[in-house]
Each structure stands twice: as structure tokens, then as C-alpha cells.
mmCIF file of C-alpha atoms in Angstrom:
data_model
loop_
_atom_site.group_PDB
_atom_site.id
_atom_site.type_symbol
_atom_site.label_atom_id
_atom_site.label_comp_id
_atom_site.label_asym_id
_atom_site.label_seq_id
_atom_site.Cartn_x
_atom_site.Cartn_y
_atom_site.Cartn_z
ATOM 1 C CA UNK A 1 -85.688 -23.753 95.190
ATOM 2 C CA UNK A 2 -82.230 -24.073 96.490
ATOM 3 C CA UNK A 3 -79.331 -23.285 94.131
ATOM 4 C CA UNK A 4 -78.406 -26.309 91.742
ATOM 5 C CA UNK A 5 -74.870 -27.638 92.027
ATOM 6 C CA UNK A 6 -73.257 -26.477 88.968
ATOM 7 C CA UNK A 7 -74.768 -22.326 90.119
ATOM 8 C CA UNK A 8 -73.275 -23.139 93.207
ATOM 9 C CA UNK A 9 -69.915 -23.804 91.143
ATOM 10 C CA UNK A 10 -70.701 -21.015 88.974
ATOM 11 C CA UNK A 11 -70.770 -18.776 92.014
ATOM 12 C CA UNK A 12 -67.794 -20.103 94.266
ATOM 13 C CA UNK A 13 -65.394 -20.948 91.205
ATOM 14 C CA UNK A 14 -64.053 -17.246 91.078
ATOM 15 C CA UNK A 15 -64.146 -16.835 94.985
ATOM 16 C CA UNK A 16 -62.191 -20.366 95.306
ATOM 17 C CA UNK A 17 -59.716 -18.982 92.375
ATOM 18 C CA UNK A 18 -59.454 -16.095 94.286
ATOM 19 C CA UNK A 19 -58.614 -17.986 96.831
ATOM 20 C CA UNK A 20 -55.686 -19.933 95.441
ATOM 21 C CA UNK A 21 -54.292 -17.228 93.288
ATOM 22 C CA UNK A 22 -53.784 -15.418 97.174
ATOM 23 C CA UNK A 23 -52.371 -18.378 98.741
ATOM 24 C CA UNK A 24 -49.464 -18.363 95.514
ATOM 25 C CA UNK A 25 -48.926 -15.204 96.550
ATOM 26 C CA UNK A 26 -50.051 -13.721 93.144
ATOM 27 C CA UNK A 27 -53.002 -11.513 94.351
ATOM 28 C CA UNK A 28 -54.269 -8.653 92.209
ATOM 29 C CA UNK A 29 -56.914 -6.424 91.720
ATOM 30 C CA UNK A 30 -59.242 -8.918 89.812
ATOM 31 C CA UNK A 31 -58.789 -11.470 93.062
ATOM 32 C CA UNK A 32 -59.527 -8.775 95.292
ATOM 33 C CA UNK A 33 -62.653 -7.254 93.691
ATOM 34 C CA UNK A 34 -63.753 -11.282 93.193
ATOM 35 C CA UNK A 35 -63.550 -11.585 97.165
ATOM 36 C CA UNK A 36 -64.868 -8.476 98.213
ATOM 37 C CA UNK A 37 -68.156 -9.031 96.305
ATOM 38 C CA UNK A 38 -68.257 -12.608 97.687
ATOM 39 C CA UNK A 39 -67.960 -11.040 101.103
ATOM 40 C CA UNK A 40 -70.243 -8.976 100.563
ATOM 41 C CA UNK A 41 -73.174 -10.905 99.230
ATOM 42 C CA UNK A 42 -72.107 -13.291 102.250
ATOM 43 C CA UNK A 43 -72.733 -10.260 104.436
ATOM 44 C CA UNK A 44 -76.165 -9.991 103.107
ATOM 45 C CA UNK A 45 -77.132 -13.518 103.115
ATOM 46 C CA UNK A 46 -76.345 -13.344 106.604
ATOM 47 C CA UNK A 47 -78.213 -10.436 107.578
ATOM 48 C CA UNK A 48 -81.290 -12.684 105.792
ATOM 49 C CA UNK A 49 -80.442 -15.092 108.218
ATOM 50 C CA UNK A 50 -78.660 -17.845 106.384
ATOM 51 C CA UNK A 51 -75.626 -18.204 108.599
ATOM 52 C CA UNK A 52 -77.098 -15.042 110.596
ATOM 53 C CA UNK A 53 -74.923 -13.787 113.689
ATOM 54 C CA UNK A 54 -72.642 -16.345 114.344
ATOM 55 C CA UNK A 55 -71.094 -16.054 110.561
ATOM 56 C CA UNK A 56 -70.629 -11.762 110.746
ATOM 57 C CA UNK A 57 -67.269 -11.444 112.686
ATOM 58 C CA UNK A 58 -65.797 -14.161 110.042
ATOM 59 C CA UNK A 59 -67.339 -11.912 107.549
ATOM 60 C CA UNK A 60 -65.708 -8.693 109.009
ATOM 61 C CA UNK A 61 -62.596 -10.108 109.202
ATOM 62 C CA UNK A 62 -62.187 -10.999 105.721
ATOM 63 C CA UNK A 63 -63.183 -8.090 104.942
ATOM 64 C CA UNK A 64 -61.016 -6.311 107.118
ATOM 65 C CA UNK A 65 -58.045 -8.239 105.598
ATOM 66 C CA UNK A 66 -59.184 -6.824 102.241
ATOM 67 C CA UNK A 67 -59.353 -3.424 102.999
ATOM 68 C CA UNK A 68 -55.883 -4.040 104.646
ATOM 69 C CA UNK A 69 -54.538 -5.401 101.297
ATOM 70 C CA UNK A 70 -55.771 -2.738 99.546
ATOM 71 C CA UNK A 71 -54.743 0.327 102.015
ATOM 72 C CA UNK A 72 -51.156 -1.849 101.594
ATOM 73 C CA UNK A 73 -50.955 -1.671 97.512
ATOM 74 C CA UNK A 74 -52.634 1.880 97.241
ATOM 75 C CA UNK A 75 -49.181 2.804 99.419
ATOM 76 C CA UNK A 76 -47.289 0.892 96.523
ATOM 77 C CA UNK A 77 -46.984 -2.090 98.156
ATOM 78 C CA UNK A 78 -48.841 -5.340 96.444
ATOM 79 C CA UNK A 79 -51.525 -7.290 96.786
ATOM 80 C CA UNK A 80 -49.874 -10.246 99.150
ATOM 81 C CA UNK A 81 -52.181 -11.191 102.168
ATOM 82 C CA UNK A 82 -50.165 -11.561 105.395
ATOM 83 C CA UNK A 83 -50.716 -15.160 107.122
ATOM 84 C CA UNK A 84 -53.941 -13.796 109.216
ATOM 85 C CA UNK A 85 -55.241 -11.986 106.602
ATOM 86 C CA UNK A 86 -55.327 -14.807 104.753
ATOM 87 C CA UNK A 87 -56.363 -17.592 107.151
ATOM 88 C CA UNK A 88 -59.767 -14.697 108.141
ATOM 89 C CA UNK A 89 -60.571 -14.872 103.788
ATOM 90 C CA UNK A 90 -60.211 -18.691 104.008
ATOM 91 C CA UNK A 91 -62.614 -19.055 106.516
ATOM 92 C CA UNK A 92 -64.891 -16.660 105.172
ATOM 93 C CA UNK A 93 -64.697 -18.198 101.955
ATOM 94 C CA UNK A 94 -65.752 -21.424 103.624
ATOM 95 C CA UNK A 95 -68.803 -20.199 105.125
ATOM 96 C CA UNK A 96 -69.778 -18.404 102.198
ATOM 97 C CA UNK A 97 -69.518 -21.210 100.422
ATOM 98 C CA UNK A 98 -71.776 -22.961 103.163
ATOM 99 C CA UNK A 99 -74.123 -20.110 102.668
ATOM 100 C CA UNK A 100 -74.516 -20.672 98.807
ATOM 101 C CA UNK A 101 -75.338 -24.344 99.634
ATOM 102 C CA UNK A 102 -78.268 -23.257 102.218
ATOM 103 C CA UNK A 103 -79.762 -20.279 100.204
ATOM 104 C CA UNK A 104 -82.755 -20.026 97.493
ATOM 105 C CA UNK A 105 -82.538 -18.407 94.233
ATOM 106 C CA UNK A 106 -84.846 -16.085 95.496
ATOM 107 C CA UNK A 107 -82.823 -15.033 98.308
ATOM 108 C CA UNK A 108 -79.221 -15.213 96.223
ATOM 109 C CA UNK A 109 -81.158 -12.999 94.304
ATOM 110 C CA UNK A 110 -82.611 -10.683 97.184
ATOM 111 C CA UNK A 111 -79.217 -10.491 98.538
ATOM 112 C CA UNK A 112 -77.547 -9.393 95.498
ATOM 113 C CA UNK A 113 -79.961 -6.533 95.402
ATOM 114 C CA UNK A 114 -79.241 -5.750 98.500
ATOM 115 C CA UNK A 115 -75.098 -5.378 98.013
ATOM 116 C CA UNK A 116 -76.143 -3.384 94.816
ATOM 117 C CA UNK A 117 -78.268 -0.909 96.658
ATOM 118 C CA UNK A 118 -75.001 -0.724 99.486
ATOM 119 C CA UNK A 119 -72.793 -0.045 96.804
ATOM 120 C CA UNK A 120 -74.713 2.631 95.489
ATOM 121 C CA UNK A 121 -74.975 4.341 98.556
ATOM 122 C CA UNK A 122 -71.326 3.768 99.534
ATOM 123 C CA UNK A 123 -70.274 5.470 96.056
ATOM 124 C CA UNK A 124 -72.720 8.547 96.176
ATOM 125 C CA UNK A 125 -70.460 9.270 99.577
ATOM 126 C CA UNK A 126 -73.675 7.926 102.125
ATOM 127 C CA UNK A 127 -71.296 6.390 104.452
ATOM 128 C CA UNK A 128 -70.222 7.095 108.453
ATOM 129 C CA UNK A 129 -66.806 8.620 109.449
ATOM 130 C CA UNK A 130 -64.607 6.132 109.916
ATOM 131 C CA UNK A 131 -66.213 3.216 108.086
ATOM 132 C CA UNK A 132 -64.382 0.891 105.501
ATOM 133 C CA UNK A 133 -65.892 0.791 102.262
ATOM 134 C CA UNK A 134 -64.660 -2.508 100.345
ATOM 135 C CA UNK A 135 -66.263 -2.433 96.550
ATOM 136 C CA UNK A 136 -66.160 -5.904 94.798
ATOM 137 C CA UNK A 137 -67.044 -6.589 90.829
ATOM 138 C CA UNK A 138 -70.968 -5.281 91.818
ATOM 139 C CA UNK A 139 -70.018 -2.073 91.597
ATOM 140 C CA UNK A 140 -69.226 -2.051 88.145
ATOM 141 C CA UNK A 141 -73.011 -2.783 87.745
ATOM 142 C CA UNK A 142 -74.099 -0.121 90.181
ATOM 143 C CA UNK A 143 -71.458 3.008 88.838
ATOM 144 C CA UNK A 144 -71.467 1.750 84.554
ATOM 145 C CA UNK A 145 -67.852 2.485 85.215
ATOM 146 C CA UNK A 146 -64.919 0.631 86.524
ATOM 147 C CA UNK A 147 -65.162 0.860 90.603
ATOM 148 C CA UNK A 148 -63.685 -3.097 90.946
ATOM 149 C CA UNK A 149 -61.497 -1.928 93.414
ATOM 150 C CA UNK A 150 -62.311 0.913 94.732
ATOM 151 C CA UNK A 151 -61.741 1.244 99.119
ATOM 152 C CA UNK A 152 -61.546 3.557 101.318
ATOM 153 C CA UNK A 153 -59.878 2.925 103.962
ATOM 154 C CA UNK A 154 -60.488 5.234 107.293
ATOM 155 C CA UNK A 155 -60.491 2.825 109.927
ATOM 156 C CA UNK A 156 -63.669 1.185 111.681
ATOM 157 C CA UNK A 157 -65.942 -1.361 110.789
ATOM 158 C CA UNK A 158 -66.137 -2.745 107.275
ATOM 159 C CA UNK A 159 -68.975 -1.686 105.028
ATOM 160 C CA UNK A 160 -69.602 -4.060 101.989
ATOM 161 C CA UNK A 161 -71.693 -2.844 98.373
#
């Protein structure tokens, strides 16, 4: 069965908070960890097909433009998107948001797993040279410690949980 309208809400009201608090300009760690595990699970949900292909480079953006933010405040700058940065998280928030609407519990579920598993791996150091590791709230799950926000920023293609 197909998530019911106040999950959905459940889901998307952090991401869509998230959202806003960037767009005032008052981003933070706890906005950036909310996105980058919405991202992520997006990134799984398409991989199962529910937005598939044609969603992935609006998915790699965004999460480009996170590990941007964060490479920016670990160099003691803040969290503050720049105008693309922001306009690539918008979209992907839309399409995520899309995705939530299309996808089962089952396969919510199956990709949550899925980013938990990633995260895992990205932590215990399983990751290519020159890959992007962006860590949302999952990780906390997946480490029993605080990893919210947690990147490593090298260069290359984004890798979510």
C-alpha cells in the first residue's frame, strides 16, 4: 500500500523545513543532515525505480550543493546555500517529494535499508578515491553515535548513506 497522506507529511515536513530555514538564510547542521538523508533515501528510491534515471542528476546535484555547504562551513564559513545550490535542493526536494507520493511502505522501507547499509559502508572507510560522502540523520542509527553531519569532501561524484 502506498504511503497515507499524513506519513507522507510526516516524511517531507522536516525536508520542506529544511527547505525554508535555507531559503532565510538560517541553515545549520540540523537542516543539512535533514536534507542529506532525504537525498539520500531519494537516491535509493530511484535506483528502485520510482523516479529511476531521469530523477539521479537532480539528485546529484543537491547533493553536490550539500557537500559544497558543508566543505564551505568546515573552512569556517556557514551554512548559507549560494543561489544554485539552492535552486538544485529545491528541485530535488520536489521530486523527492513526488517520489514519497509514488512509493509503497514496503519500498520506503526497502529503501531506507538500503541508505542504512550505504552509510555503514561509507563510515567503516568502504568508499572510492575521490567520492563525496554526504551523511544525513541515518547515520546516527547506523554509527550509535552522532555522525549527522559528517562529509567528506574529495571531489567526484556524490555518495549518499
Amino acid at each position: 500500500a502506498t504511503l497515507l497522506p499524513s506519513q507522507r507529511q510526516q516524511l517531507a515536513g522536516p525536508t520542506a523545513a529544511a527547505l525554508e530555514a535555507c531559503r532565510r538564510g538560517a541553515g545549520s547542521r540540523a537542516t543539512w543532515c535533514d536534507l542529506a538523508a532525504a537525498f539520500n533515501v531519494a537516491e535509493a528510491l530511484a535506483e528502485a525505480h520510482i523516479g529511476g534515471e531521469p530523477l539521479k542528476p537532480a539528485i546529484a546535484a543537491a547533493q553536490a550543493a550539500l557537500a559544497a555547504a558543508a566543505g564551505r562551513h568546515a573552512a569556517g564559513g556557514s551554512w548559507t546555500l549560494r543561489g544554485p545550490e539552492l535552486t538544485a535542493i529545491d528541485e530535488a526536494c520536489y521530486w523527492h517529494a513526488w517520489q514519497l507520493e509514488q512509493a509503497t511502505q514496503g519500498e520506503l522501507h526497502d529503501a531506507v535499508e538500503r541508505v542504512k547499509r550505504r552509510t555503514a559502508g561509507a563510515l567503516a572507510g568502504n568508499v572510492g578515491a575521490g567520492t563525496t560522502v554526504c551523511v544525513g540523520g541515518l547515520g546516527r542509527q547506523v554509527e550509535g553515535e552522532n555522525v549527522r553531519a559528517k562529509a567528506t569532501a574529495a571531489g567526484g561524484s556524490p555518495l549518499s548513506e
